[in-house]
Amino acid sequence: GAVVSQHPSRVICKSGTSVKIECRSLDFQATTMFWYRQFPKQSLMLMATSNEGSKATYEQGVEKDKFLINHASLTLSTLTVTSAHPEDSSFYICSAVGTGTKEQYFGPGTRLTVT
Amino acid sequence: GDSVTQMEGPVTLSEEAFLTINCTYTATGYPSLFWYVQYPGEGLQLLLKATKADDKGSNKGFEATYRKETTSFHLEKGSVQVSDSAVYFCALREGNNRLAFGKGNQVVVIP
């Protein structure tokens, strides 16, 4: 149980285009999902907290207009990187918190490369 | 705010050696503490956790004890295997369900 999936697992896009990453809780409902960014050989940096049916809360320094987050249902949150640039290349990881629990379950991550 | 500090640098050791990775934390309250493992190219997997002082989390031969007096949650394993090669993250959970991570330690086990 408590499986979180991400799609795609890898994506390469051209500079200036937008990319959408999906995060799904497969066997539980998640009222809260978190989006992280991980640079090579570094720790996870929390980007934003996504609550179902409401606007995401972004961490300081994260551009909300560049990293659009939508949490439209209890099993799906999406992160859209708009007008991507090479510096946006990174490993993006989501996590989901089930209703009635505090445990975060992590997705396998999405490797984004912007050329 | 709350934070987690892990020992600097990668850890390289031989198979069957004893592993220790240090983790200390700073928190205003009484956080839950976690160790996560990340294998190459993958997301994080929960390895073990402890929710209150003196609790010992254990899984797959790994152990860590929540030490309130030293604000520590060091990870140990008595005999590592090559398959334990991964990056290990110590983390604490703040009151709003957010996780604060340490920088992680790369562990390389040599046959």
PDB file of N, CA, C and O in Angstrom, chain A residues 43-104:
ATOM      1  N   SER A  43      20.703  17.623  -1.048  1.00  0.00           N
ATOM      2  CA  SER A  43      19.491  17.206  -0.358  1.00  0.00           C
ATOM      3  C   SER A  43      18.249  17.684  -1.090  1.00  0.00           C
ATOM      4  O   SER A  43      18.331  18.362  -2.118  1.00  0.00           O
ATOM      5  N   LEU A  44      17.104  17.326  -0.568  1.00  0.00           N
ATOM      6  CA  LEU A  44      15.850  17.758  -1.149  1.00  0.00           C
ATOM      7  C   LEU A  44      15.503  19.148  -0.669  1.00  0.00           C
ATOM      8  O   LEU A  44      15.585  19.436   0.530  1.00  0.00           O
ATOM      9  N   MET A  45      15.072  19.966  -1.591  1.00  0.00           N
ATOM     10  CA  MET A  45      14.639  21.310  -1.256  1.00  0.00           C
ATOM     11  C   MET A  45      13.130  21.390  -1.468  1.00  0.00           C
ATOM     12  O   MET A  45      12.648  21.144  -2.562  1.00  0.00           O
ATOM     13  N   LEU A  46      12.404  21.701  -0.419  1.00  0.00           N
ATOM     14  CA  LEU A  46      10.957  21.816  -0.545  1.00  0.00           C
ATOM     15  C   LEU A  46      10.618  23.029  -1.393  1.00  0.00           C
ATOM     16  O   LEU A  46      11.082  24.132  -1.123  1.00  0.00           O
ATOM     17  N   MET A  47       9.809  22.799  -2.418  1.00  0.00           N
ATOM     18  CA  MET A  47       9.402  23.883  -3.293  1.00  0.00           C
ATOM     19  C   MET A  47       8.040  24.441  -2.867  1.00  0.00           C
ATOM     20  O   MET A  47       7.846  25.647  -2.799  1.00  0.00           O
ATOM     21  N   ALA A  48       7.111  23.523  -2.623  1.00  0.00           N
ATOM     22  CA  ALA A  48       5.758  23.978  -2.338  1.00  0.00           C
ATOM     23  C   ALA A  48       4.955  22.864  -1.689  1.00  0.00           C
ATOM     24  O   ALA A  48       5.272  21.681  -1.819  1.00  0.00           O
ATOM     25  N   THR A  49       3.925  23.293  -0.990  1.00  0.00           N
ATOM     26  CA  THR A  49       2.959  22.384  -0.380  1.00  0.00           C
ATOM     27  C   THR A  49       1.646  22.540  -1.123  1.00  0.00           C
ATOM     28  O   THR A  49       1.154  23.664  -1.295  1.00  0.00           O
ATOM     29  N   SER A  50       1.106  21.423  -1.540  1.00  0.00           N
ATOM     30  CA  SER A  50      -0.103  21.435  -2.363  1.00  0.00           C
ATOM     31  C   SER A  50      -1.245  20.786  -1.593  1.00  0.00           C
ATOM     32  O   SER A  50      -1.134  19.640  -1.179  1.00  0.00           O
ATOM     33  N   ASN A  51      -2.308  21.545  -1.386  1.00  0.00           N
ATOM     34  CA  ASN A  51      -3.484  21.015  -0.705  1.00  0.00           C
ATOM     35  C   ASN A  51      -4.637  20.902  -1.692  1.00  0.00           C
ATOM     36  O   ASN A  51      -4.886  21.823  -2.467  1.00  0.00           O
ATOM     37  N   GLU A  52      -5.328  19.799  -1.642  1.00  0.00           N
ATOM     38  CA  GLU A  52      -6.416  19.548  -2.572  1.00  0.00           C
ATOM     39  C   GLU A  52      -7.470  20.639  -2.491  1.00  0.00           C
ATOM     40  O   GLU A  52      -7.930  20.989  -1.403  1.00  0.00           O
ATOM     41  N   GLY A  53      -7.772  21.192  -3.657  1.00  0.00           N
ATOM     42  CA  GLY A  53      -8.829  22.185  -3.741  1.00  0.00           C
ATOM     43  C   GLY A  53      -8.453  23.586  -3.341  1.00  0.00           C
ATOM     44  O   GLY A  53      -9.303  24.473  -3.307  1.00  0.00           O
ATOM     45  N   SER A  54      -7.187  23.822  -3.039  1.00  0.00           N
ATOM     46  CA  SER A  54      -6.777  25.178  -2.679  1.00  0.00           C
ATOM     47  C   SER A  54      -5.442  25.506  -3.336  1.00  0.00           C
ATOM     48  O   SER A  54      -4.790  24.633  -3.911  1.00  0.00           O
ATOM     49  N   LYS A  55      -5.063  26.745  -3.224  1.00  0.00           N
ATOM     50  CA  LYS A  55      -3.814  27.181  -3.844  1.00  0.00           C
ATOM     51  C   LYS A  55      -2.618  26.597  -3.098  1.00  0.00           C
ATOM     52  O   LYS A  55      -2.643  26.434  -1.876  1.00  0.00           O
ATOM     53  N   ALA A  56      -1.576  26.353  -3.865  1.00  0.00           N
ATOM     54  CA  ALA A  56      -0.359  25.823  -3.259  1.00  0.00           C
ATOM     55  C   ALA A  56       0.346  26.898  -2.443  1.00  0.00           C
ATOM     56  O   ALA A  56       0.230  28.094  -2.729  1.00  0.00           O
ATOM     57  N   THR A  57       1.076  26.468  -1.461  1.00  0.00           N
ATOM     58  CA  THR A  57       1.903  27.363  -0.654  1.00  0.00           C
ATOM     59  C   THR A  57       3.349  27.168  -1.075  1.00  0.00           C
ATOM     60  O   THR A  57       3.885  26.065  -0.937  1.00  0.00           O
ATOM     61  N   TYR A  58       3.967  28.226  -1.553  1.00  0.00           N
ATOM     62  CA  TYR A  58       5.322  28.132  -2.081  1.00  0.00           C
ATOM     63  C   TYR A  58       6.342  28.552  -1.026  1.00  0.00           C
ATOM     64  O   TYR A  58       6.100  29.448  -0.216  1.00  0.00           O
ATOM     65  N   GLU A  59       7.482  27.912  -1.086  1.00  0.00           N
ATOM     66  CA  GLU A  59       8.576  28.277  -0.193  1.00  0.00           C
ATOM     67  C   GLU A  59       9.231  29.568  -0.701  1.00  0.00           C
ATOM     68  O   GLU A  59       9.127  29.933  -1.882  1.00  0.00           O
ATOM     69  N   GLN A  60       9.888  30.221   0.207  1.00  0.00           N
ATOM     70  CA  GLN A  60      10.552  31.478  -0.137  1.00  0.00           C
ATOM     71  C   GLN A  60      11.569  31.235  -1.245  1.00  0.00           C
ATOM     72  O   GLN A  60      12.360  30.284  -1.184  1.00  0.00           O
ATOM     73  N   GLY A  61      11.537  32.087  -2.249  1.00  0.00           N
ATOM     74  CA  GLY A  61      12.488  31.980  -3.346  1.00  0.00           C
ATOM     75  C   GLY A  61      12.002  31.136  -4.509  1.00  0.00           C
ATOM     76  O   GLY A  61      12.683  31.074  -5.542  1.00  0.00           O
ATOM     77  N   VAL A  62      10.867  30.481  -4.369  1.00  0.00           N
ATOM     78  CA  VAL A  62      10.322  29.661  -5.454  1.00  0.00           C
ATOM     79  C   VAL A  62       9.275  30.481  -6.201  1.00  0.00           C
ATOM     80  O   VAL A  62       8.327  30.978  -5.587  1.00  0.00           O
ATOM     81  N   GLU A  63       9.456  30.623  -7.499  1.00  0.00           N
ATOM     82  CA  GLU A  63       8.561  31.450  -8.299  1.00  0.00           C
ATOM     83  C   GLU A  63       7.270  30.696  -8.599  1.00  0.00           C
ATOM     84  O   GLU A  63       7.265  29.725  -9.345  1.00  0.00           O
ATOM     85  N   LYS A  64       6.173  31.178  -8.069  1.00  0.00           N
ATOM     86  CA  LYS A  64       4.903  30.482  -8.254  1.00  0.00           C
ATOM     87  C   LYS A  64       4.402  30.550  -9.687  1.00  0.00           C
ATOM     88  O   LYS A  64       3.664  29.677 -10.138  1.00  0.00           O
ATOM     89  N   ASP A  65       4.789  31.610 -10.409  1.00  0.00           N
ATOM     90  CA  ASP A  65       4.349  31.720 -11.797  1.00  0.00           C
ATOM     91  C   ASP A  65       5.174  30.838 -12.731  1.00  0.00           C
ATOM     92  O   ASP A  65       4.762  30.577 -13.865  1.00  0.00           O
ATOM     93  N   LYS A  66       6.304  30.393 -12.257  1.00  0.00           N
ATOM     94  CA  LYS A  66       7.153  29.527 -13.066  1.00  0.00           C
ATOM     95  C   LYS A  66       6.857  28.050 -12.775  1.00  0.00           C
ATOM     96  O   LYS A  66       6.870  27.226 -13.672  1.00  0.00           O
ATOM     97  N   PHE A  67       6.599  27.774 -11.543  1.00  0.00           N
ATOM     98  CA  PHE A  67       6.309  26.405 -11.125  1.00  0.00           C
ATOM     99  C   PHE A  67       4.836  26.352 -10.698  1.00  0.00           C
ATOM    100  O   PHE A  67       4.499  26.581  -9.539  1.00  0.00           O
ATOM    101  N   LEU A  68       3.990  26.022 -11.658  1.00  0.00           N
ATOM    102  CA  LEU A  68       2.554  26.004 -11.412  1.00  0.00           C
ATOM    103  C   LEU A  68       2.143  24.657 -10.828  1.00  0.00           C
ATOM    104  O   LEU A  68       2.450  23.618 -11.376  1.00  0.00           O
ATOM    105  N   ILE A  69       1.439  24.722  -9.729  1.00  0.00           N
ATOM    106  CA  ILE A  69       1.003  23.503  -9.065  1.00  0.00           C
ATOM    107  C   ILE A  69      -0.513  23.470  -9.011  1.00  0.00           C
ATOM    108  O   ILE A  69      -1.158  24.438  -8.623  1.00  0.00           O
ATOM    109  N   ASN A  70      -1.050  22.318  -9.386  1.00  0.00           N
ATOM    110  CA  ASN A  70      -2.489  22.100  -9.360  1.00  0.00           C
ATOM    111  C   ASN A  70      -2.765  20.799  -8.632  1.00  0.00           C
ATOM    112  O   ASN A  70      -2.192  19.764  -8.945  1.00  0.00           O
ATOM    113  N   HIS A  71      -3.633  20.859  -7.656  1.00  0.00           N
ATOM    114  CA  HIS A  71      -3.997  19.660  -6.880  1.00  0.00           C
ATOM    115  C   HIS A  71      -5.506  19.505  -7.003  1.00  0.00           C
ATOM    116  O   HIS A  71      -6.247  19.815  -6.079  1.00  0.00           O
ATOM    117  N   ALA A  72      -5.906  19.011  -8.158  1.00  0.00           N
ATOM    118  CA  ALA A  72      -7.326  19.029  -8.519  1.00  0.00           C
ATOM    119  C   ALA A  72      -8.141  17.922  -7.869  1.00  0.00           C
ATOM    120  O   ALA A  72      -9.362  18.016  -7.770  1.00  0.00           O
ATOM    121  N   SER A  73      -7.480  16.870  -7.450  1.00  0.00           N
ATOM    122  CA  SER A  73      -8.223  15.768  -6.832  1.00  0.00           C
ATOM    123  C   SER A  73      -7.410  15.196  -5.687  1.00  0.00           C
ATOM    124  O   SER A  73      -6.258  15.581  -5.471  1.00  0.00           O
ATOM    125  N   LEU A  74      -8.009  14.280  -4.958  1.00  0.00           N
ATOM    126  CA  LEU A  74      -7.331  13.701  -3.801  1.00  0.00           C
ATOM    127  C   LEU A  74      -6.265  12.684  -4.190  1.00  0.00           C
ATOM    128  O   LEU A  74      -5.601  12.125  -3.308  1.00  0.00           O
ATOM    129  N   THR A  75      -6.094  12.440  -5.474  1.00  0.00           N
ATOM    130  CA  THR A  75      -5.079  11.481  -5.889  1.00  0.00           C
ATOM    131  C   THR A  75      -4.111  12.033  -6.928  1.00  0.00           C
ATOM    132  O   THR A  75      -3.229  11.317  -7.398  1.00  0.00           O
ATOM    133  N   LEU A  76      -4.246  13.298  -7.270  1.00  0.00           N
ATOM    134  CA  LEU A  76      -3.404  13.840  -8.339  1.00  0.00           C
ATOM    135  C   LEU A  76      -2.984  15.270  -8.058  1.00  0.00           C
ATOM    136  O   LEU A  76      -3.805  16.131  -7.761  1.00  0.00           O
ATOM    137  N   SER A  77      -1.692  15.502  -8.181  1.00  0.00           N
ATOM    138  CA  SER A  77      -1.152  16.859  -8.169  1.00  0.00           C
ATOM    139  C   SER A  77      -0.221  16.970  -9.361  1.00  0.00           C
ATOM    140  O   SER A  77       0.468  16.014  -9.712  1.00  0.00           O
ATOM    141  N   THR A  78      -0.223  18.139  -9.990  1.00  0.00           N
ATOM    142  CA  THR A  78       0.668  18.340 -11.126  1.00  0.00           C
ATOM    143  C   THR A  78       1.556  19.548 -10.898  1.00  0.00           C
ATOM    144  O   THR A  78       1.148  20.535 -10.272  1.00  0.00           O
ATOM    145  N   LEU A  79       2.766  19.441 -11.379  1.00  0.00           N
ATOM    146  CA  LEU A  79       3.740  20.534 -11.356  1.00  0.00           C
ATOM    147  C   LEU A  79       4.066  20.863 -12.802  1.00  0.00           C
ATOM    148  O   LEU A  79       4.513  19.982 -13.548  1.00  0.00           O
ATOM    149  N   THR A  80       3.832  22.094 -13.198  1.00  0.00           N
ATOM    150  CA  THR A  80       4.169  22.522 -14.544  1.00  0.00           C
ATOM    151  C   THR A  80       5.305  23.528 -14.480  1.00  0.00           C
ATOM    152  O   THR A  80       5.170  24.568 -13.823  1.00  0.00           O
ATOM    153  N   VAL A  81       6.385  23.183 -15.139  1.00  0.00           N
ATOM    154  CA  VAL A  81       7.514  24.102 -15.236  1.00  0.00           C
ATOM    155  C   VAL A  81       7.309  24.909 -16.514  1.00  0.00           C
ATOM    156  O   VAL A  81       7.362  24.361 -17.626  1.00  0.00           O
ATOM    157  N   THR A  82       7.039  26.180 -16.357  1.00  0.00           N
ATOM    158  CA  THR A  82       6.729  27.013 -17.511  1.00  0.00           C
ATOM    159  C   THR A  82       7.986  27.700 -18.036  1.00  0.00           C
ATOM    160  O   THR A  82       8.892  28.041 -17.269  1.00  0.00           O
ATOM    161  N   SER A  83       8.027  27.865 -19.347  1.00  0.00           N
ATOM    162  CA  SER A  83       9.159  28.522 -19.990  1.00  0.00           C
ATOM    163  C   SER A  83      10.477  28.013 -19.400  1.00  0.00           C
ATOM    164  O   SER A  83      11.270  28.769 -18.819  1.00  0.00           O
ATOM    165  N   ALA A  84      10.657  26.726 -19.536  1.00  0.00           N
ATOM    166  CA  ALA A  84      11.803  26.078 -18.899  1.00  0.00           C
ATOM    167  C   ALA A  84      13.135  26.583 -19.456  1.00  0.00           C
ATOM    168  O   ALA A  84      13.254  26.901 -20.643  1.00  0.00           O
ATOM    169  N   HIS A  85      14.110  26.633 -18.579  1.00  0.00           N
ATOM    170  CA  HIS A  85      15.467  27.018 -18.957  1.00  0.00           C
ATOM    171  C   HIS A  85      16.427  25.957 -18.448  1.00  0.00           C
ATOM    172  O   HIS A  85      16.087  25.170 -17.546  1.00  0.00           O
ATOM    173  N   PRO A  86      17.636  25.911 -18.991  1.00  0.00           N
ATOM    174  CA  PRO A  86      18.587  24.875 -18.551  1.00  0.00           C
ATOM    175  C   PRO A  86      18.797  24.820 -17.045  1.00  0.00           C
ATOM    176  O   PRO A  86      19.000  23.731 -16.497  1.00  0.00           O
ATOM    177  N   GLU A  87      18.720  25.944 -16.381  1.00  0.00           N
ATOM    178  CA  GLU A  87      18.919  25.941 -14.929  1.00  0.00           C
ATOM    179  C   GLU A  87      17.771  25.276 -14.168  1.00  0.00           C
ATOM    180  O   GLU A  87      17.880  25.032 -12.958  1.00  0.00           O
ATOM    181  N   ASP A  88      16.673  24.996 -14.886  1.00  0.00           N
ATOM    182  CA  ASP A  88      15.565  24.267 -14.259  1.00  0.00           C
ATOM    183  C   ASP A  88      15.797  22.758 -14.289  1.00  0.00           C
ATOM    184  O   ASP A  88      15.028  21.997 -13.692  1.00  0.00           O
ATOM    185  N   SER A  89      16.826  22.343 -15.008  1.00  0.00           N
ATOM    186  CA  SER A  89      17.152  20.916 -15.062  1.00  0.00           C
ATOM    187  C   SER A  89      17.433  20.425 -13.646  1.00  0.00           C
ATOM    188  O   SER A  89      18.242  21.007 -12.925  1.00  0.00           O
ATOM    189  N   SER A  90      16.756  19.368 -13.280  1.00  0.00           N
ATOM    190  CA  SER A  90      16.874  18.883 -11.909  1.00  0.00           C
ATOM    191  C   SER A  90      16.085  17.597 -11.761  1.00  0.00           C
ATOM    192  O   SER A  90      15.463  17.121 -12.708  1.00  0.00           O
ATOM    193  N   PHE A  91      16.121  17.052 -10.561  1.00  0.00           N
ATOM    194  CA  PHE A  91      15.321  15.880 -10.206  1.00  0.00           C
ATOM    195  C   PHE A  91      14.182  16.389  -9.331  1.00  0.00           C
ATOM    196  O   PHE A  91      14.426  16.991  -8.288  1.00  0.00           O
ATOM    197  N   TYR A  92      12.966  16.169  -9.780  1.00  0.00           N
ATOM    198  CA  TYR A  92      11.796  16.661  -9.045  1.00  0.00           C
ATOM    199  C   TYR A  92      11.099  15.466  -8.396  1.00  0.00           C
ATOM    200  O   TYR A  92      10.788  14.472  -9.052  1.00  0.00           O
ATOM    201  N   ILE A  93      10.868  15.592  -7.113  1.00  0.00           N
ATOM    202  CA  ILE A  93      10.259  14.504  -6.345  1.00  0.00           C
ATOM    203  C   ILE A  93       9.012  15.008  -5.643  1.00  0.00           C
ATOM    204  O   ILE A  93       9.017  16.104  -5.079  1.00  0.00           O
ATOM    205  N   CYS A  94       7.958  14.221  -5.693  1.00  0.00           N
ATOM    206  CA  CYS A  94       6.759  14.580  -4.948  1.00  0.00           C
ATOM    207  C   CYS A  94       6.558  13.595  -3.804  1.00  0.00           C
ATOM    208  O   CYS A  94       7.119  12.500  -3.799  1.00  0.00           O
ATOM    209  N   SER A  95       5.781  14.027  -2.841  1.00  0.00           N
ATOM    210  CA  SER A  95       5.367  13.132  -1.771  1.00  0.00           C
ATOM    211  C   SER A  95       3.912  13.398  -1.456  1.00  0.00           C
ATOM    212  O   SER A  95       3.397  14.477  -1.746  1.00  0.00           O
ATOM    213  N   ALA A  96       3.268  12.418  -0.895  1.00  0.00           N
ATOM    214  CA  ALA A  96       1.852  12.541  -0.584  1.00  0.00           C
ATOM    215  C   ALA A  96       1.592  12.105   0.840  1.00  0.00           C
ATOM    216  O   ALA A  96       2.205  11.152   1.332  1.00  0.00           O
ATOM    217  N   VAL A  97       0.687  12.812   1.488  1.00  0.00           N
ATOM    218  CA  VAL A  97       0.292  12.495   2.855  1.00  0.00           C
ATOM    219  C   VAL A  97      -1.144  12.000   2.826  1.00  0.00           C
ATOM    220  O   VAL A  97      -2.033  12.689   2.347  1.00  0.00           O
ATOM    221  N   GLY A  98      -1.369  10.810   3.338  1.00  0.00           N
ATOM    222  CA  GLY A  98      -2.710  10.256   3.337  1.00  0.00           C
ATOM    223  C   GLY A  98      -3.615  10.938   4.337  1.00  0.00           C
ATOM    224  O   GLY A  98      -3.146  11.500   5.328  1.00  0.00           O
ATOM    225  N   THR A  99      -4.903  10.889   4.091  1.00  0.00           N
ATOM    226  CA  THR A  99      -5.858  11.469   5.028  1.00  0.00           C
ATOM    227  C   THR A  99      -5.796  10.710   6.341  1.00  0.00           C
ATOM    228  O   THR A  99      -5.704   9.479   6.361  1.00  0.00           O
ATOM    229  N   GLY A 100      -5.791  11.426   7.425  1.00  0.00           N
ATOM    230  CA  GLY A 100      -5.756  10.800   8.733  1.00  0.00           C
ATOM    231  C   GLY A 100      -4.402  10.295   9.158  1.00  0.00           C
ATOM    232  O   GLY A 100      -4.276   9.599  10.170  1.00  0.00           O
ATOM    233  N   THR A 101      -3.361  10.641   8.412  1.00  0.00           N
ATOM    234  CA  THR A 101      -2.017  10.205   8.772  1.00  0.00           C
ATOM    235  C   THR A 101      -1.054  11.357   8.562  1.00  0.00           C
ATOM    236  O   THR A 101      -1.387  12.326   7.900  1.00  0.00           O
ATOM    237  N   LYS A 102       0.125  11.244   9.139  1.00  0.00           N
ATOM    238  CA  LYS A 102       1.143  12.277   8.934  1.00  0.00           C
ATOM    239  C   LYS A 102       2.289  11.774   8.067  1.00  0.00           C
ATOM    240  O   LYS A 102       3.197  12.518   7.736  1.00  0.00           O
ATOM    241  N   GLU A 103       2.244  10.520   7.668  1.00  0.00           N
ATOM    242  CA  GLU A 103       3.359   9.941   6.935  1.00  0.00           C
ATOM    243  C   GLU A 103       3.404  10.454   5.501  1.00  0.00           C
ATOM    244  O   GLU A 103       2.380  10.539   4.823  1.00  0.00           O
ATOM    245  N   GLN A 104       4.615  10.794   5.053  1.00  0.00           N
ATOM    246  CA  GLN A 104       4.804  11.204   3.663  1.00  0.00           C
ATOM    247  C   GLN A 104       5.325  10.013   2.874  1.00  0.00           C
ATOM    248  O   GLN A 104       6.295   9.364   3.288  1.00  0.00           O
TER     249      GLN A 104
END
